[in-house]
Amino acid sequence: MKKSVLTRYRVMAYVTGVLLVLLTLGVIAKYGLHLDGADKFTTFVGIAHGWLYVVYLVFAFDLGSKAKWPVGKQLWVLLAGTIPTAAFFVERKVTHELEARVADEAPVAAKA
């Protein structure tokens, strides 16, 4: 597995996680605190999160298929983008697990 596969997943996990936290705060501001402007903010962040979550799904599925994960683990990683802050914890665990595998597969320079 290439390091770029893991990097793409990590970037999208952070982006999706941040947008989901912002969306959660926006929904609290909109419905709980009835703040002005929260409606537009929630709409904008919700649309951005929705589209970027699809990109996250593609990259997470690609990572899981190349890492040969079982279906249960793959589903947990895919769903992590829908639970506020879960993407951060799952990303850290996945990265810690796969960094050793990516480092082991790094090409070695041939000696002349």
Coordinates of C-alpha atoms in Angstrom, one line a residue:
M1 CA 0.0 0.0 0.0
K2 CA 1.3 3.5 -0.9
K3 CA 1.7 6.2 1.7
S4 CA -0.5 8.5 -0.5
V5 CA -3.5 6.2 0.2
L6 CA -3.1 6.7 3.9
T7 CA -2.5 10.5 3.5
R8 CA -5.6 11.0 1.4
Y9 CA -7.7 9.2 4.0
R10 CA -6.1 11.2 6.9
V11 CA -6.8 14.6 5.2
M12 CA -10.4 13.7 4.4
A13 CA -10.9 12.3 7.9
Y14 CA -9.8 15.6 9.4
V15 CA -11.8 17.7 7.0
T16 CA -14.9 15.6 7.5
G17 CA -14.5 15.7 11.3
V18 CA -14.0 19.5 11.5
L19 CA -17.0 20.1 9.3
L20 CA -19.2 17.7 11.4
V21 CA -18.2 19.4 14.6
L22 CA -19.0 22.8 13.0
L23 CA -22.3 21.5 11.8
T24 CA -23.2 20.2 15.2
L25 CA -22.4 23.6 16.8
G26 CA -24.4 25.3 14.1
V27 CA -27.4 23.0 14.8
I28 CA -27.1 23.8 18.5
A29 CA -27.0 27.5 17.7
K30 CA -29.9 27.3 15.3
Y31 CA -32.3 25.2 17.3
G32 CA -31.1 25.5 20.9
L33 CA -30.0 29.1 21.1
H34 CA -32.1 30.5 18.2
L35 CA -29.1 32.7 17.0
D36 CA -29.4 34.9 13.9
G37 CA -27.3 33.7 11.0
A38 CA -27.1 30.1 12.3
D39 CA -29.6 29.0 9.6
K40 CA -27.3 30.0 6.7
F41 CA -24.2 28.7 8.5
T42 CA -25.9 25.4 9.1
T43 CA -27.0 25.1 5.5
F44 CA -23.6 26.0 4.1
V45 CA -21.6 23.7 6.4
G46 CA -24.2 20.9 6.0
I47 CA -23.9 20.9 2.2
A48 CA -20.1 21.1 2.4
H49 CA -20.0 18.2 4.9
G50 CA -22.4 16.1 2.8
W51 CA -20.3 16.4 -0.4
L52 CA -17.0 16.0 1.3
Y53 CA -18.3 13.0 3.3
V54 CA -18.8 11.2 -0.1
V55 CA -15.1 11.9 -0.9
Y56 CA -14.2 10.6 2.5
L57 CA -16.2 7.4 1.9
V58 CA -14.3 6.8 -1.4
F59 CA -10.9 7.3 0.2
A60 CA -11.8 5.3 3.3
F61 CA -13.1 2.4 1.2
D62 CA -10.0 2.5 -0.9
L63 CA -7.8 2.4 2.2
G64 CA -9.8 -0.4 3.7
S65 CA -9.7 -2.5 0.6
K66 CA -6.0 -2.1 0.2
A67 CA -5.5 -2.8 3.9
K68 CA -7.7 -5.9 3.6
W69 CA -9.9 -5.0 6.6
P70 CA -12.8 -7.2 7.6
V71 CA -16.3 -5.8 6.8
G72 CA -17.0 -4.7 10.4
K73 CA -13.9 -2.6 10.7
Q74 CA -14.5 -1.1 7.2
L75 CA -18.0 -0.1 8.2
W76 CA -16.8 1.5 11.5
V77 CA -14.3 3.6 9.6
L78 CA -16.9 4.6 7.0
L79 CA -19.4 5.6 9.7
A80 CA -16.8 7.6 11.7
G81 CA -17.6 10.6 9.5
T82 CA -21.1 10.7 10.8
I83 CA -20.4 10.8 14.5
P84 CA -19.1 14.1 15.9
T85 CA -15.4 13.7 16.9
A86 CA -15.3 10.0 16.0
A87 CA -13.4 10.7 12.8
F88 CA -10.4 12.1 14.8
F89 CA -10.1 9.0 17.1
V90 CA -10.7 6.5 14.3
E91 CA -8.2 8.3 12.1
R92 CA -5.5 8.2 14.8
K93 CA -6.1 4.5 15.5
V94 CA -6.0 3.6 11.8
T95 CA -2.9 5.7 11.2
H96 CA -1.1 4.2 14.1
E97 CA -2.0 0.7 12.9
L98 CA -1.1 1.2 9.2
E99 CA 2.0 3.5 9.5
A100 CA 4.2 0.5 10.3
R101 CA 2.9 -1.4 7.3
V102 CA 3.4 1.5 5.0
A103 CA 7.0 2.0 6.3
D104 CA 7.8 -1.7 5.8
E105 CA 6.7 -1.6 2.2
A106 CA 8.9 1.4 1.4
P107 CA 11.3 0.7 -1.5
V108 CA 14.9 0.1 -0.6
A109 CA 17.6 1.7 -2.8
A110 CA 19.8 -0.7 -4.6
K111 CA 23.5 -0.6 -3.9
A112 CA 25.8 -0.2 -6.8

